[in-house]
XYZ file of N, CA and C in Angstrom:
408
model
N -1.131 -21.656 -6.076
C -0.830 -20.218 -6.128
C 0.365 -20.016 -7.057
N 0.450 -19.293 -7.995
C 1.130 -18.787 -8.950
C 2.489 -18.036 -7.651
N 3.858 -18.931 -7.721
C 4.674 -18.346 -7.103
C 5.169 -16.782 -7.642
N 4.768 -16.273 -8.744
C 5.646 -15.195 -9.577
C 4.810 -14.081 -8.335
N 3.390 -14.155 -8.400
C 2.132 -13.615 -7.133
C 2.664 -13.215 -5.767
N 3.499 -14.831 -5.075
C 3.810 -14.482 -4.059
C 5.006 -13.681 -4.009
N 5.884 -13.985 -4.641
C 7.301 -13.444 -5.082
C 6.959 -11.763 -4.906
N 5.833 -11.262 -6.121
C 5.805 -10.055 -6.003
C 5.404 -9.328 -4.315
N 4.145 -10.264 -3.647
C 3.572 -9.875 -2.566
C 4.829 -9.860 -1.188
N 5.513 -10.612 -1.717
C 7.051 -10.876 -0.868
C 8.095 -9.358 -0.628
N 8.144 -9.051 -2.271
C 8.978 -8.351 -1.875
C 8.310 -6.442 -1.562
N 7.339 -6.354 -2.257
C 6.655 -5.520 -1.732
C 6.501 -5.340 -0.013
N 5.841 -6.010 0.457
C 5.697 -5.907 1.976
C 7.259 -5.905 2.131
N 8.282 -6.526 2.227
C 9.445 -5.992 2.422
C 10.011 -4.541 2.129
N 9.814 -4.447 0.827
C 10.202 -2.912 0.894
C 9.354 -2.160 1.809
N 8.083 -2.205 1.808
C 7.204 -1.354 2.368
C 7.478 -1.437 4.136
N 7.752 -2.472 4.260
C 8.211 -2.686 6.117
C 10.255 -1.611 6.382
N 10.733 -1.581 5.145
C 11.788 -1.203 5.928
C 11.821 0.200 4.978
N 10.542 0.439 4.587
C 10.723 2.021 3.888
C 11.649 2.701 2.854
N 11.467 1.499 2.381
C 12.701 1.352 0.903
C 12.068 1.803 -0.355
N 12.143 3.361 -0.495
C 11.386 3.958 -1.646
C 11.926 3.350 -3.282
N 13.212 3.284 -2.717
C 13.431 2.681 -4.617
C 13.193 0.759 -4.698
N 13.247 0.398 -3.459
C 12.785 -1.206 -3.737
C 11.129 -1.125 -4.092
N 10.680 -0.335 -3.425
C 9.544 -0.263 -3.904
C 9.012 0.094 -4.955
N 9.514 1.339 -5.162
C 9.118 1.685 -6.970
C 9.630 1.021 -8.283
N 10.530 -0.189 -7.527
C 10.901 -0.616 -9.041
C 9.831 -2.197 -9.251
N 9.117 -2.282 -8.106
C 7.625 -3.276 -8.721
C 6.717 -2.504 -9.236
N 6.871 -1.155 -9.276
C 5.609 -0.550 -10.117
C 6.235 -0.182 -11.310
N 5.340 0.036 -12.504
C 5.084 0.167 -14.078
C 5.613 1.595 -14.198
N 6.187 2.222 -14.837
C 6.625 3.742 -15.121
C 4.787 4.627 -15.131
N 4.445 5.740 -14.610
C 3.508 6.212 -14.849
C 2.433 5.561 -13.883
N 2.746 4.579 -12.497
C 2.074 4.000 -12.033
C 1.122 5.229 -11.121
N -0.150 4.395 -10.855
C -0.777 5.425 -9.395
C -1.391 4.325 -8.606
N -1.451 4.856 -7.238
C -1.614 4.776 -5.915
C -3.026 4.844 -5.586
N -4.279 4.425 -5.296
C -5.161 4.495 -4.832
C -5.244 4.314 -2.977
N -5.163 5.458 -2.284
C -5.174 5.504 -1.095
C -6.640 6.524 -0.549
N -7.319 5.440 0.939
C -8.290 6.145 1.324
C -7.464 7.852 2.033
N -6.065 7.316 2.604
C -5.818 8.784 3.176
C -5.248 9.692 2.309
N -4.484 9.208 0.838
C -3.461 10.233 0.263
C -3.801 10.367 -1.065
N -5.419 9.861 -0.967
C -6.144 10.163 -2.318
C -5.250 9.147 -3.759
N -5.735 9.539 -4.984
C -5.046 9.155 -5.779
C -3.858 10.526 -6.382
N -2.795 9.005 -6.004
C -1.131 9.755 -6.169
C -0.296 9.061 -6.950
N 0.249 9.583 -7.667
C 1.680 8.740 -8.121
C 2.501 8.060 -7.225
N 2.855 6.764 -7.585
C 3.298 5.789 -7.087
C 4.482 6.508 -6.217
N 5.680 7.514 -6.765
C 6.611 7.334 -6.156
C 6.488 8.938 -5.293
N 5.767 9.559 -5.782
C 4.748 10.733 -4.444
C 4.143 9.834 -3.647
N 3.777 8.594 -3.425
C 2.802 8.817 -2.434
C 3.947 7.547 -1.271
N 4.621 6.934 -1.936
C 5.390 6.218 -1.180
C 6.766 7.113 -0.268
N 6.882 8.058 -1.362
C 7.494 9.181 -0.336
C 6.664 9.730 0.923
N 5.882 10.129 0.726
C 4.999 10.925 1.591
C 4.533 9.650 2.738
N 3.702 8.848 2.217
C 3.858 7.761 3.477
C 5.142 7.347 4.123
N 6.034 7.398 3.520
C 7.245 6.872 4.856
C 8.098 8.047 5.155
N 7.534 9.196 4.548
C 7.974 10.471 5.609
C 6.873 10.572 6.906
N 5.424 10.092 6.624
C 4.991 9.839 7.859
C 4.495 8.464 8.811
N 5.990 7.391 8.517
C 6.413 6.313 9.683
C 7.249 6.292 9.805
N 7.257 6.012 11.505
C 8.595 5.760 12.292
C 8.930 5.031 12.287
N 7.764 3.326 11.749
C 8.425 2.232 11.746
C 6.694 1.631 11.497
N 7.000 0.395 10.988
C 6.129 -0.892 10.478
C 6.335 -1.917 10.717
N 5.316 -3.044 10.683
C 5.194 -4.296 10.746
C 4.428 -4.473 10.188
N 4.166 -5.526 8.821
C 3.408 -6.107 8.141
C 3.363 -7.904 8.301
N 2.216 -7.989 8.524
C 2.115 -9.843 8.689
C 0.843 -10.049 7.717
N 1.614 -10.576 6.386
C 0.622 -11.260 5.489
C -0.315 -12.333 6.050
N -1.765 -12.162 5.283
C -2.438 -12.891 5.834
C -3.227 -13.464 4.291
N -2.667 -13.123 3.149
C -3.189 -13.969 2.549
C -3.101 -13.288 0.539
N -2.499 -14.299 0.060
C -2.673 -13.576 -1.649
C -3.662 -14.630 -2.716
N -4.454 -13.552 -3.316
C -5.198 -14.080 -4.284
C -4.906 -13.534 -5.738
N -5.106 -14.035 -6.520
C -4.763 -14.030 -8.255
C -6.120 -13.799 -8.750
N -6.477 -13.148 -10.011
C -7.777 -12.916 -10.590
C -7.107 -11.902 -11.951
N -8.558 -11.759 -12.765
C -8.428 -10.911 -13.646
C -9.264 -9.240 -13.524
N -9.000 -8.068 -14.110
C -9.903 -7.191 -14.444
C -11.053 -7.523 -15.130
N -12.182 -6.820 -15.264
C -13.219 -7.060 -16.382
C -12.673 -6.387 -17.561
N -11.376 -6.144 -18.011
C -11.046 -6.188 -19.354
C -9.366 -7.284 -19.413
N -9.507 -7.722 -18.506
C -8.531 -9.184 -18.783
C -6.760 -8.964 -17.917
N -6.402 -7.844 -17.702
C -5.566 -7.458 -16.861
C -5.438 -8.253 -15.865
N -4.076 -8.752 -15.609
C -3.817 -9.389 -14.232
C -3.629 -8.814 -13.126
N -4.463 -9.548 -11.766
C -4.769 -8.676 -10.674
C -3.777 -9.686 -9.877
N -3.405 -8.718 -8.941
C -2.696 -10.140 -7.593
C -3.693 -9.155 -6.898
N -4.358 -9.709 -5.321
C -4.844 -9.062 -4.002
C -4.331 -9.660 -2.998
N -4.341 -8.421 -2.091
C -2.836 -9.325 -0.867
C -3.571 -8.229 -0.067
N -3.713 -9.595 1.451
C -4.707 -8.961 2.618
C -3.316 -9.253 3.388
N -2.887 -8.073 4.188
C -2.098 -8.007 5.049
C -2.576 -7.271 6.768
N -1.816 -7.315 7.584
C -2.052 -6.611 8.898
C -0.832 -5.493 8.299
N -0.819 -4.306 8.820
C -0.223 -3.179 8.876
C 0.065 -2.538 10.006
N 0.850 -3.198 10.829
C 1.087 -2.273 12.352
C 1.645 -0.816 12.138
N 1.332 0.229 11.607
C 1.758 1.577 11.572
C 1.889 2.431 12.549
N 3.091 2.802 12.445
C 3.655 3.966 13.666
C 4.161 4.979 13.086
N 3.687 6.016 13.552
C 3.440 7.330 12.881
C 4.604 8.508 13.259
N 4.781 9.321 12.747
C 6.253 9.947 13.300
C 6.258 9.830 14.850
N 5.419 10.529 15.555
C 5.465 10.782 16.771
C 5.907 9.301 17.703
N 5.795 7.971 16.858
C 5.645 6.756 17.420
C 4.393 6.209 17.904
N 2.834 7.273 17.577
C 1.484 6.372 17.954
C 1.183 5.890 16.597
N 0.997 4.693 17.906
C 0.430 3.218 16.839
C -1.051 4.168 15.911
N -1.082 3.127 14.645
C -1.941 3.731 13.923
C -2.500 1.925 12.835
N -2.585 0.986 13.756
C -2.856 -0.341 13.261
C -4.025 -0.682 12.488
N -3.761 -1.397 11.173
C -5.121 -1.881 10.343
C -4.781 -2.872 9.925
N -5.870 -3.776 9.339
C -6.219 -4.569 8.313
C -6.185 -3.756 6.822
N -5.824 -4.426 6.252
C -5.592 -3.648 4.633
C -5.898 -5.084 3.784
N -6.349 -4.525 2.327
C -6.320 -5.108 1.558
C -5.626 -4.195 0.540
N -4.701 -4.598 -0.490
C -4.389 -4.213 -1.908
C -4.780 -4.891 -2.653
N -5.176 -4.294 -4.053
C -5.419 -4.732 -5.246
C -4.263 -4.562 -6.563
N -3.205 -4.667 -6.639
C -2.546 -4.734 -7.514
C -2.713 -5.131 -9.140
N -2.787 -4.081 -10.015
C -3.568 -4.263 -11.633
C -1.979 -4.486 -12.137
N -1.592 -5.413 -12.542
C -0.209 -5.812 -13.409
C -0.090 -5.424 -14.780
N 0.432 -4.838 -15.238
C 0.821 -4.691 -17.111
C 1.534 -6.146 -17.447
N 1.677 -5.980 -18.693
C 2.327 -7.315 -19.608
C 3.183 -7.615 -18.963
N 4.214 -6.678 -18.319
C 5.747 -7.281 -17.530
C 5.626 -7.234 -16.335
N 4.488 -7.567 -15.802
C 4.341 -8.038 -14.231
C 4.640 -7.018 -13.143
N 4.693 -5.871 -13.884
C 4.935 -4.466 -12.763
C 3.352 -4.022 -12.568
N 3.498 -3.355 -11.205
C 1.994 -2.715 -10.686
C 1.794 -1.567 -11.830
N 0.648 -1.682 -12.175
C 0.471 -0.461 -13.168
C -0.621 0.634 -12.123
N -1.365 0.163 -11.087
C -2.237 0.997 -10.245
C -2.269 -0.176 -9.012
N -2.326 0.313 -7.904
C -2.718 -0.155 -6.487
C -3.910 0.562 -6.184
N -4.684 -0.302 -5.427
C -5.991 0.242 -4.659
C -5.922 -0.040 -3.567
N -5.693 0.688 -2.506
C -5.638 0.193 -1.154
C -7.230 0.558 -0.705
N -7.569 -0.939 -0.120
C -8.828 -0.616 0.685
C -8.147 -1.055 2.063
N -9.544 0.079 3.318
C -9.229 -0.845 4.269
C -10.168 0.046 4.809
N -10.750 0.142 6.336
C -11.424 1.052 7.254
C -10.890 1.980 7.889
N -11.018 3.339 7.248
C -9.988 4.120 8.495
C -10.496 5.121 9.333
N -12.309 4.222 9.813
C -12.561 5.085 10.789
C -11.767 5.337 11.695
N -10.667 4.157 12.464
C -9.606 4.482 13.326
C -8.466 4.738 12.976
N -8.120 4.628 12.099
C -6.536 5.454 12.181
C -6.858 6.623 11.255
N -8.159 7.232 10.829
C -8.142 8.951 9.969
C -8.356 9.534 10.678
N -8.456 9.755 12.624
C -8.837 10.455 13.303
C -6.813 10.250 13.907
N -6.138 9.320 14.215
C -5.164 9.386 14.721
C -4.307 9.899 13.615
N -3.804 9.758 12.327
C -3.863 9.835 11.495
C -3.473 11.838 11.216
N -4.638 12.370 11.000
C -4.997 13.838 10.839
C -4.733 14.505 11.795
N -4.823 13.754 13.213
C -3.958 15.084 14.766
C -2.453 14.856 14.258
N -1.967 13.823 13.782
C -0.791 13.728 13.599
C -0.167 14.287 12.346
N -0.756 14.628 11.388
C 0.089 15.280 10.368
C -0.363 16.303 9.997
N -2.217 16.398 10.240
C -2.099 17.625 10.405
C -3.561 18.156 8.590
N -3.357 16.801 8.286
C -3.897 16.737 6.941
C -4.484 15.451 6.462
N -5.076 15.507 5.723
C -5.396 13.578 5.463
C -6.516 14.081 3.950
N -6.429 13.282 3.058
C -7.020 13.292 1.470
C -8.434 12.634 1.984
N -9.515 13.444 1.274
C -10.909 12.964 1.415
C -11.470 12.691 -0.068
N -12.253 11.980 -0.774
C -13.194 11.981 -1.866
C -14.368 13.006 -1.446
N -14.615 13.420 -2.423
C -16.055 14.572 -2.488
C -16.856 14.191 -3.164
């Protein structure tokens, strides 16, 4: 495994566990976006705001990083994590996630794709904020 991979997958889930909007935005590329099933596609540092205006708190336990390319040669890292999410109110809102991270030349995220299933947490999710991003 390419340590530069884990390094990045390292400090990401760190920022992202203690809701550190500028540790976080400085692994993404200027002009980056966000692929989220709940907050649609957003700019990196809109949508990392908006998600940790709605948690009270996290736990992330990596479960695994892989390295690959795009079909036009772009470096990918993918990092399958657990996501214990707690939502303002404090209900749990727990998943499995995968990211796809697309890297530019200087190793910053240029786009994230978050997959994951949210038949259960887009119903806990939407009583709780009230709103949630759909594809049409």
């Amino acid at each position: 495994m390419n340590s530069s991979a884990d390094h990045l997958v390292e400090q990401y889930l760190d920022a992202l566990q203690r809701a550190d909007v500028d540790a976080v935005l400085t692994l993404f590329a200027p002009g980056a976006v966000v692929h989220s099933p709940l907050y649609g596609p957003t700019p990196a540092s809109d949508f990392y705001r908006a998600l940790f205006a709605d948690t009270s708190g996290a736990t992330l336990t990596s479960k695994g990083v892989a390295e690959g390319r795009t079909s036009e040669g772009a470096r990918l890292v993918t990092f399958w994590f657990h996501f214990d999410w707690r939502l303002p109110s404090g209900v749990a809102a727990p998943f499995d996630v995968v990211d796809v991270a697309e890297l530019d030349e200087n190793g910053r995220i240029s786009a994230l794709s978050i997959v994951y299933d949210t038949v259960n947490v887009r119903p806990v999710f939407e009583r709780e904020t009230g709103s949630s991003w759909r594809s049409t």
